[in-house]
């Protein structure tokens, strides 16, 4: 315990954390720590998610994502640190359901209650008109199933019902724990449009996932957590740093390779019209191509590299594990 | 607070549990009263004769009085159901002030318990009034203090509702709470309260105090006066409710 608190005192970034000023639509975790018995689930975690973008909260299973989200939502009391939304603790928000909509993994429903009745319970608790229940059922595509008991819902339908509950107050901030679980590809596409639309209209979206492709598809920026600690934060391209590869599609592959080589980048042809570039950010590639009058048809982060970024950020050389985890594995 | 109580009543009435409890309570009330009237010999036996005030009190206290423990079960299942079905997180997201949520549950199950008792009383009256009249025993609600007993039955069931909600929040587990309450009320407490050497304080036990409130006399078990018993039983319920509130406010909702 003492080793841990010493370690967290020495963690850099405390001043940065202080500098992160809370403002509308911002979700801010600052030094969050939660222990369950001898296990430290979340360890001095600080990050922020802002409005206008979708933030993915990425980490392997058991990394502490759910505990973190529950601390942000006031369901789990942190042992140290603060969690604020809109500059306030969740419990201190005057009308929290009008500010934050949350979908929690494994959140449940009474099996014998209909989806519509479930929503009406929360309409009553939050002071919304009962017709709002039918509106959100419509939004999530459950209008036809609202009268059925939740017992008969599929996993995907339950996810939609949980999302409907989150949308009751039409909140600017959405927090979702593994929202794509149980959704079929059509459902995931629908979810993507919904979250994207929410962010584009200037709202905040934070969602957790253990699946990298999901985060790639949905997120503008990523917070990566590993064993309860922050492993990285930024856009995927930022996190990739210099090692990132950029894939370019152009009819003039030879010209581009020569031009980029002159600027110091390393390029290789990966297809008749595609080139993979390393050592140069996409913006610079675009600038050089424009100067050389080279048409670019596609410019994007090389997807195959993202897996490596994730693995690099979440792997830790042996012997550098925190004391608590060594104890845990010793006991195991 | 009113919207929260409304939400709790909506939870209660959107599943069928309340209906089952009502049916069981009504069936017990009607069945007990019918049997008591059928086997009434007019003499003092196991139960006092129904022609007297004591007999009529016992009839109402035990017949519709069965609503009390059922109100506690209803409340305990309702409160623990939020954890069992993992709806607690959504409830506390909608209303992060957990003390208020639990307060609304207490009000809800106080009223639900009273309602359950009232319904059972109406059912029992449908048996008792024609049954006793047929046997030539005059009965009036306004006489013999019968109305007071019926009011005590309603109050007792309301207090049982609060106690059940408090114990449910304290224990958390649905089966454990319900089984524990029933084991205590119908096995442990009757055993303890029949030990003569302990009679000085057995009247203060929660279930015996509830019997004291309604004067549901059992041979060989001393009871407090109705008013004192009511206060003692209410104090037990308040203690359970306070402990349940603390547990609710402090609990980490990890499911």
XYZ file of C-alpha atoms in Angstrom:
587
model
C 0.000 0.000 0.000
C 2.716 2.432 0.995
C 4.750 1.560 -2.068
C 1.756 2.348 -4.206
C 1.029 5.714 -2.684
C 4.702 6.618 -2.936
C 4.661 5.594 -6.578
C 1.595 7.667 -7.339
C 3.106 10.716 -5.629
C 6.055 10.437 -7.961
C 3.975 10.060 -11.082
C 4.533 13.066 -13.318
C 1.616 15.064 -14.575
C 0.074 16.209 -11.315
C 0.434 19.839 -12.377
C -0.941 19.029 -15.793
C -3.917 17.492 -14.110
C -4.478 20.640 -12.095
C -4.268 22.615 -15.301
C -7.027 20.596 -16.904
C -9.802 23.057 -16.309
C -13.298 21.677 -16.176
C -15.693 23.109 -18.635
C -18.985 22.301 -20.286
C -19.185 18.828 -21.718
C -15.813 17.746 -20.388
C -15.285 14.490 -18.588
C -12.233 14.711 -16.352
C -10.656 11.952 -14.302
C -7.935 13.170 -12.001
C -5.733 10.826 -10.025
C -8.486 8.229 -9.740
C -7.564 5.235 -7.612
C -9.736 2.324 -6.518
C -8.725 -0.746 -4.591
C -10.875 -3.810 -4.040
C -9.202 -5.569 -1.136
C -5.604 -6.252 -2.132
C -6.278 -5.626 -5.813
C -5.739 -2.147 -7.219
C -8.311 -1.916 -9.990
C -7.538 1.674 -10.985
C -4.256 3.327 -10.116
C -3.770 7.117 -10.202
C -5.585 7.468 -13.511
C -5.981 10.879 -15.122
C -7.483 11.677 -18.496
C -10.021 13.950 -20.112
C -12.625 13.649 -22.835
C -14.021 16.747 -24.461
C -16.998 17.775 -26.544
C -17.150 17.480 -30.329
C -15.392 14.166 -30.494
C -15.758 10.516 -29.762
C -13.257 9.303 -27.185
C -12.529 5.622 -27.042
C -11.527 4.161 -23.692
C -9.445 1.201 -24.701
C -7.880 -1.549 -22.679
C -7.778 -5.302 -22.350
C -10.418 -7.054 -20.251
C -9.863 -6.405 -16.553
C -7.855 -3.231 -17.167
C -10.173 -1.172 -14.964
C -12.370 0.469 -17.609
C -15.686 -0.391 -15.992
C -14.524 0.635 -12.526
C -13.309 3.954 -13.946
C -16.605 4.660 -15.695
C -18.493 3.761 -12.528
C -16.337 6.163 -10.533
C -17.048 8.904 -13.092
C -20.767 8.186 -12.619
C -20.677 8.184 -8.827
C -21.608 4.506 -8.535
C -18.265 3.477 -7.081
C -16.500 5.710 -4.565
C -12.835 6.303 -5.466
C -10.188 5.733 -2.780
C -8.341 8.756 -4.141
C -8.742 11.339 -6.873
C -11.721 13.081 -8.381
C -14.059 12.492 -11.269
C -16.008 15.362 -12.762
C -18.401 15.932 -15.622
C -19.286 19.497 -16.593
C -16.922 20.517 -13.792
C -18.919 18.755 -11.081
C -19.077 15.376 -9.457
C -21.880 13.348 -11.012
C -23.884 13.362 -7.776
C -23.568 17.155 -7.580
C -25.086 17.740 -11.029
C -28.486 19.397 -10.567
C -30.267 17.180 -13.106
C -27.742 14.484 -13.978
C -29.914 12.627 -16.477
C -30.176 15.806 -18.556
C -26.376 16.081 -18.649
C -25.088 12.523 -18.828
C -26.540 9.434 -20.431
C -24.781 6.252 -19.430
C -24.927 2.713 -20.720
C -23.214 0.311 -18.372
C -22.009 -3.132 -19.239
C -24.070 -5.818 -17.549
C -26.605 -3.225 -16.501
C -29.827 -5.043 -16.061
C -33.533 -4.937 -16.358
C -36.258 -6.638 -14.406
C -37.035 -9.613 -16.644
C -40.766 -9.403 -15.973
C -41.049 -5.698 -16.811
C -41.659 -4.535 -20.375
C -39.107 -2.307 -22.082
C -41.623 0.500 -22.225
C -42.493 0.200 -18.534
C -38.790 0.149 -17.691
C -38.340 3.474 -19.468
C -41.491 4.906 -17.896
C -40.079 4.174 -14.420
C -37.146 6.463 -15.178
C -39.371 9.036 -16.904
C -41.274 9.288 -13.637
C -38.141 9.402 -11.478
C -36.577 12.168 -13.608
C -39.767 14.117 -14.239
C -40.040 13.522 -17.991
C -43.413 13.060 -19.679
C -44.277 9.387 -20.218
C -44.435 9.830 -23.984
C -40.663 10.324 -23.883
C -40.400 6.557 -23.343
C -42.030 5.927 -26.719
C -39.832 8.544 -28.379
C -36.583 6.941 -27.245
C -37.885 3.473 -28.145
C -38.384 4.876 -31.640
C -34.867 6.351 -31.693
C -33.201 3.051 -30.791
C -35.410 1.022 -33.095
C -37.362 -0.847 -30.440
C -40.749 0.752 -31.051
C -42.288 -2.582 -31.999
C -40.890 -4.447 -28.991
C -41.624 -1.931 -26.229
C -44.613 -3.816 -24.848
C -42.718 -7.110 -24.613
C -41.164 -8.262 -21.372
C -37.393 -7.798 -21.253
C -37.068 -11.544 -20.531
C -37.688 -12.113 -24.242
C -35.132 -9.563 -25.490
C -31.920 -10.543 -27.240
C -28.598 -9.175 -25.995
C -28.635 -6.600 -28.789
C -32.155 -5.483 -27.864
C -31.069 -5.075 -24.247
C -28.165 -2.902 -25.399
C -30.613 -0.773 -27.363
C -32.925 -0.518 -24.362
C -30.015 0.530 -22.145
C -29.128 3.175 -24.715
C -32.758 4.300 -24.821
C -32.606 4.783 -21.045
C -29.461 6.853 -21.448
C -31.145 9.028 -24.080
C -34.241 9.846 -21.991
C -32.895 13.219 -20.871
C -31.397 14.049 -24.292
C -28.028 14.536 -22.574
C -24.997 16.243 -24.149
C -22.600 13.733 -22.607
C -22.790 10.040 -23.443
C -20.777 7.430 -21.564
C -20.994 3.870 -22.756
C -19.369 0.749 -21.389
C -18.704 -1.817 -24.131
C -21.720 -0.587 -26.109
C -21.072 -2.779 -29.134
C -21.301 -6.025 -27.163
C -24.128 -8.115 -28.501
C -24.810 -5.882 -31.485
C -24.818 -7.396 -34.960
C -22.910 -5.618 -37.757
C -26.011 -3.651 -38.648
C -26.382 -2.629 -35.026
C -22.747 -1.551 -34.834
C -23.164 0.580 -37.957
C -26.253 2.134 -36.407
C -24.402 2.771 -33.137
C -21.518 4.339 -35.057
C -23.865 6.766 -36.806
C -25.564 7.634 -33.549
C -22.335 8.318 -31.643
C -20.795 10.133 -34.594
C -23.891 12.314 -34.964
C -23.804 13.090 -31.262
C -20.174 14.178 -31.409
C -20.607 16.157 -34.620
C -23.361 18.197 -33.005
C -20.811 19.329 -30.430
C -21.527 16.780 -27.726
C -19.251 14.455 -25.800
C -18.989 10.720 -26.280
C -16.820 8.438 -24.150
C -17.088 4.725 -24.740
C -15.058 1.820 -23.512
C -14.013 -1.182 -25.487
C -11.517 -4.002 -25.362
C -11.693 -4.462 -29.110
C -9.295 -2.357 -31.135
C -11.210 -2.501 -34.458
C -14.282 -1.078 -32.722
C -12.299 1.844 -31.356
C -10.679 2.412 -34.737
C -14.078 2.612 -36.364
C -15.656 4.892 -33.810
C -13.130 7.024 -31.968
C -11.468 10.352 -32.754
C -9.164 10.055 -29.804
C -8.228 7.194 -27.567
C -7.432 6.788 -23.892
C -5.588 3.533 -23.358
C -5.587 1.948 -19.947
C -3.622 -1.055 -18.832
C -3.709 -2.646 -15.386
C -5.522 0.375 -14.022
C -2.952 2.861 -15.263
C -2.946 5.279 -18.165
C -0.924 3.761 -21.001
C -1.494 6.477 -23.569
C -3.847 9.209 -24.700
C -4.282 11.026 -27.975
C -5.443 10.463 -31.514
C -4.382 7.130 -32.935
C -1.925 8.916 -35.205
C -0.445 10.843 -32.278
C -0.070 7.708 -30.237
C 1.621 5.972 -33.116
C 4.255 8.716 -33.214
C 7.118 8.292 -35.663
C 6.559 4.612 -36.007
C 3.199 5.194 -37.632
C 2.823 4.226 -41.221
C 0.579 6.133 -43.586
C -1.104 4.407 -46.477
C -1.521 6.475 -49.609
C -3.442 5.693 -52.772
C -2.306 7.541 -55.876
C -2.073 6.832 -59.621
C 1.464 8.310 -59.575
C 3.220 5.954 -57.171
C 6.728 6.349 -58.636
C 6.643 10.157 -58.561
C 5.393 10.135 -54.985
C 8.048 7.693 -53.769
C 10.799 9.838 -55.305
C 9.370 13.078 -53.919
C 8.991 11.635 -50.419
C 12.446 10.064 -50.479
C 13.872 13.516 -51.247
C 12.121 14.771 -48.112
C 13.556 11.958 -46.003
C 10.612 9.573 -45.766
C 10.779 5.888 -46.417
C 8.162 4.575 -48.857
C 7.342 1.236 -50.359
C 4.874 0.275 -53.020
C 2.214 -2.097 -51.663
C 0.024 -2.286 -54.752
C -0.375 -0.842 -58.260
C -1.795 2.385 -56.807
C -0.847 2.201 -53.147
C 2.200 3.232 -51.174
C 3.069 2.746 -47.536
C 5.031 5.629 -46.007
C 6.879 5.624 -42.705
C 8.665 8.431 -40.904
C 6.411 11.215 -42.080
C 3.008 12.421 -40.843
C 0.053 12.401 -43.220
C -0.125 16.196 -43.275
C 3.444 16.479 -44.551
C 2.862 13.829 -47.225
C -0.171 15.756 -48.411
C 1.812 19.014 -48.551
C 4.633 17.481 -50.573
C 2.203 15.822 -52.975
C 0.432 19.123 -53.543
C 3.722 20.925 -54.239
C 4.613 18.230 -56.767
C 1.133 18.227 -58.315
C 0.656 14.573 -57.437
C -2.985 13.482 -57.105
C -3.788 11.665 -53.875
C -6.947 9.533 -53.853
C -6.654 8.294 -50.303
C -4.534 9.172 -47.316
C -4.882 7.383 -44.006
C -3.191 5.740 -41.091
C -1.979 2.285 -41.992
C -4.438 0.071 -40.130
C -2.081 -2.829 -39.690
C 0.087 -0.675 -37.426
C -2.640 0.144 -34.896
C -2.558 -3.319 -33.475
C 1.129 -2.849 -32.779
C 0.527 0.524 -31.102
C -1.983 -1.058 -28.789
C 0.271 -3.975 -27.986
C 3.246 -1.673 -27.425
C 1.328 0.634 -25.094
C -0.235 -2.150 -23.109
C 2.737 -4.449 -22.776
C 5.213 -3.901 -20.007
C 8.607 -5.499 -19.680
C 8.744 -8.186 -17.006
C 9.797 -6.907 -13.571
C 8.147 -3.513 -13.973
C 4.787 -4.557 -12.645
C 3.440 -2.625 -9.691
C 3.904 -4.248 -6.299
C 0.192 -4.912 -5.831
C -0.016 -6.970 -8.972
C 3.047 -8.996 -8.117
C 1.383 -9.804 -4.823
C -1.787 -10.798 -6.601
C -0.027 -13.116 -9.042
C 2.060 -14.561 -6.217
C -1.116 -15.410 -4.337
C -2.648 -16.876 -7.445
C -39.576 13.258 -3.423
C -43.007 12.693 -5.002
C -41.585 11.738 -8.434
C -39.345 9.193 -6.725
C -42.246 7.646 -4.834
C -44.162 7.618 -8.117
C -41.257 5.820 -9.804
C -41.130 3.239 -7.020
C -44.859 2.592 -7.314
C -44.409 2.249 -11.060
C -41.705 -0.357 -10.420
C -44.026 -2.155 -8.013
C -47.040 -2.229 -10.302
C -45.229 -3.106 -13.549
C -44.422 -6.618 -12.363
C -46.884 -9.136 -10.953
C -45.323 -9.701 -7.531
C -47.747 -7.350 -5.755
C -50.656 -9.284 -7.220
C -49.332 -12.597 -5.913
C -48.798 -11.105 -2.472
C -52.322 -9.710 -2.533
C -53.766 -13.086 -3.512
C -51.835 -14.950 -0.814
C -52.739 -12.358 1.811
C -56.419 -12.363 0.847
C -56.549 -16.162 0.694
C -54.977 -16.425 4.152
C -57.346 -13.809 5.585
C -60.439 -15.449 4.108
C -59.280 -18.997 4.913
C -58.299 -18.250 8.508
C -61.524 -16.368 9.236
C -63.674 -19.099 7.650
C -61.965 -21.846 9.690
C -62.048 -19.813 12.909
C -65.786 -19.231 12.486
C -66.448 -22.865 11.537
C -64.626 -24.237 14.577
C -65.873 -21.639 17.048
C -67.636 -23.508 19.843
C -68.665 -20.450 21.775
C -66.440 -21.602 24.668
C -62.943 -20.642 25.631
C -60.633 -23.103 23.931
C -57.372 -22.552 22.076
C -58.817 -19.218 20.955
C -61.283 -17.039 22.891
C -64.945 -17.316 21.755
C -65.910 -15.113 18.793
C -68.928 -13.752 20.634
C -66.609 -11.719 22.857
C -64.306 -8.786 22.132
C -61.109 -10.834 22.651
C -62.213 -13.442 20.117
C -63.113 -10.848 17.497
C -59.813 -9.002 18.064
C -57.840 -12.212 17.584
C -59.863 -13.017 14.456
C -58.943 -9.707 12.810
C -55.402 -9.562 14.169
C -54.477 -13.011 12.844
C -56.643 -13.169 9.681
C -55.990 -9.927 7.785
C -52.979 -9.451 10.088
C -51.201 -12.013 7.893
C -50.683 -9.125 5.457
C -47.885 -7.832 7.738
C -45.175 -10.437 7.107
C -46.194 -10.524 3.430
C -45.694 -6.749 3.243
C -42.188 -7.286 4.638
C -41.512 -9.980 2.018
C -42.847 -7.745 -0.768
C -40.600 -4.887 0.363
C -37.546 -7.093 0.789
C -37.974 -8.629 -2.676
C -38.501 -5.193 -4.212
C -35.434 -3.650 -2.592
C -33.067 -6.590 -3.138
C -34.409 -6.990 -6.689
C -32.563 -3.826 -7.687
C -29.284 -5.575 -6.948
C -30.382 -8.972 -8.214
C -31.588 -7.636 -11.554
C -28.802 -5.041 -11.692
C -31.148 -2.096 -11.997
C -29.577 -0.299 -9.020
C -27.031 1.409 -11.292
C -29.750 2.892 -13.522
C -31.774 3.941 -10.502
C -28.817 5.757 -8.940
C -27.843 7.294 -12.281
C -31.327 8.767 -12.522
C -31.152 9.903 -8.895
C -27.624 9.979 -7.462
C -28.933 11.072 -4.072
C -29.326 7.538 -2.822
C -30.760 8.536 0.540
C -33.732 10.069 -1.248
C -34.180 7.004 -3.422
C -34.256 4.773 -0.379
C -36.543 7.193 1.434
C -38.952 6.902 -1.497
C -38.777 3.110 -1.221
C -39.622 3.309 2.489
C -42.642 5.508 1.788
C -43.708 3.195 -1.038
C -43.555 0.022 1.033
C -45.180 1.720 4.029
C -48.139 2.558 1.807
C -48.030 -0.775 -0.041
C -48.085 -2.651 3.277
C -51.028 -0.584 4.470
C -52.810 -1.199 1.166
C -52.187 -4.929 1.355
C -53.666 -4.996 4.874
C -56.662 -2.895 3.842
C -57.435 -5.246 0.947
C -57.105 -8.252 3.254
C -59.436 -6.624 5.769
C -62.077 -6.080 3.093
C -61.788 -9.719 2.000
C -61.990 -10.979 5.588
C -65.059 -8.834 6.264
C -66.773 -10.511 3.328
C -66.288 -13.792 5.202
C -66.691 -12.635 8.794
C -69.874 -10.529 8.553
C -72.078 -13.125 6.842
C -70.332 -16.017 8.667
C -70.927 -14.745 12.188
C -74.436 -13.512 11.330
C -75.274 -17.008 10.082
C -74.128 -18.439 13.452
C -76.271 -15.921 15.250
C -73.310 -14.001 16.680
C -73.849 -10.249 16.436
C -70.804 -8.295 15.227
C -70.289 -4.602 14.630
C -67.088 -2.928 13.506
C -67.907 0.083 15.634
C -68.200 -1.953 18.816
C -65.807 -4.007 20.937
C -62.889 -1.834 19.729
C -62.856 -3.773 16.439
C -62.143 -0.657 14.405
C -59.076 0.057 16.524
C -57.753 -3.444 15.868
C -58.317 -3.078 12.128
C -56.479 0.251 12.160
C -53.645 -1.429 14.076
C -53.513 -4.204 11.449
C -53.050 -1.580 8.718
C -50.399 0.291 10.710
C -48.596 -2.950 11.517
C -48.416 -3.984 7.853
C -47.050 -0.557 6.940
C -44.343 -0.886 9.589
C -43.605 -4.419 8.354
C -43.095 -2.896 4.884
C -40.498 -0.475 6.240
C -38.759 -3.215 8.227
C -38.602 -5.484 5.157
C -37.183 -2.718 2.975
C -34.554 -1.887 5.590
C -33.513 -5.507 6.075
C -33.416 -6.049 2.312
C -31.088 -3.105 1.803
C -28.947 -4.228 4.719
C -28.574 -7.864 3.640
C -28.611 -7.347 -0.136
C -29.313 -10.958 -1.080
C -32.909 -11.640 -2.071
C -33.258 -15.259 -1.017
C -31.208 -14.758 2.155
C -33.329 -11.794 3.257
C -36.700 -13.420 2.647
C -35.706 -16.811 4.047
C -34.026 -15.187 7.040
C -37.053 -13.047 7.854
C -39.502 -15.948 7.597
C -37.256 -18.296 9.588
C -36.975 -15.689 12.306
C -40.684 -14.827 12.435
C -42.076 -18.341 12.226
C -39.368 -20.514 13.797
C -36.846 -18.634 15.930
C -39.089 -16.081 17.561
C -41.951 -18.438 18.511
C -39.369 -20.725 20.158
C -37.751 -17.899 22.103
C -41.017 -16.243 23.092
C -42.341 -19.439 24.665
C -39.410 -19.666 27.080
C -40.996 -18.511 30.326
C -37.713 -17.385 31.855
C -37.241 -14.823 29.048
C -40.744 -13.353 29.168
C -39.507 -10.148 30.728
C -38.011 -9.082 27.435
C -39.503 -11.317 24.713
C -42.405 -8.882 24.372
C -39.887 -6.398 22.961
C -38.838 -8.687 20.084
C -39.942 -7.246 16.715
C -42.467 -9.940 15.810
C -43.928 -10.142 19.322
C -44.148 -6.353 19.437
C -46.047 -6.476 16.116
C -48.435 -8.983 17.717
C -48.739 -6.637 20.677
C -49.735 -3.783 18.366
C -52.605 -5.776 16.871
C -53.170 -7.864 20.048
C -52.791 -11.080 18.098
C -52.755 -13.115 21.278
C -51.004 -16.446 21.450
C -51.593 -18.542 24.552
C -48.606 -18.305 26.892
C -46.912 -15.340 25.212
C -47.124 -12.055 27.141
C -47.634 -8.935 25.005
C -47.079 -5.235 25.620
C -49.986 -2.816 25.519
C -50.921 -1.885 21.917
C -49.478 1.625 22.101
C -46.187 0.599 23.674
C -45.920 -2.417 21.345
C -46.546 -0.139 18.356
C -43.775 2.202 19.442
C -41.359 -0.694 20.020
C -42.151 -2.278 16.641
C -41.813 1.098 14.894
C -38.428 1.590 16.585
C -37.236 -1.783 15.240
C -38.411 -0.824 11.735
C -36.765 2.590 12.019
C -33.494 0.956 13.094
C -33.592 -1.466 10.129
C -34.460 1.419 7.807
C -31.599 3.550 9.129
C -29.106 0.701 8.755
C -30.442 -0.033 5.267
C -30.113 3.631 4.300
C -26.482 3.729 5.437
C -25.696 0.554 3.531
C -27.422 1.907 0.408
C -25.591 5.225 0.518
C -22.181 3.637 1.038
C -22.427 0.608 -1.211
C -20.261 0.493 -4.346
C -22.541 -0.397 -7.231
C -20.248 -2.703 -9.158
C -22.980 -4.612 -10.948
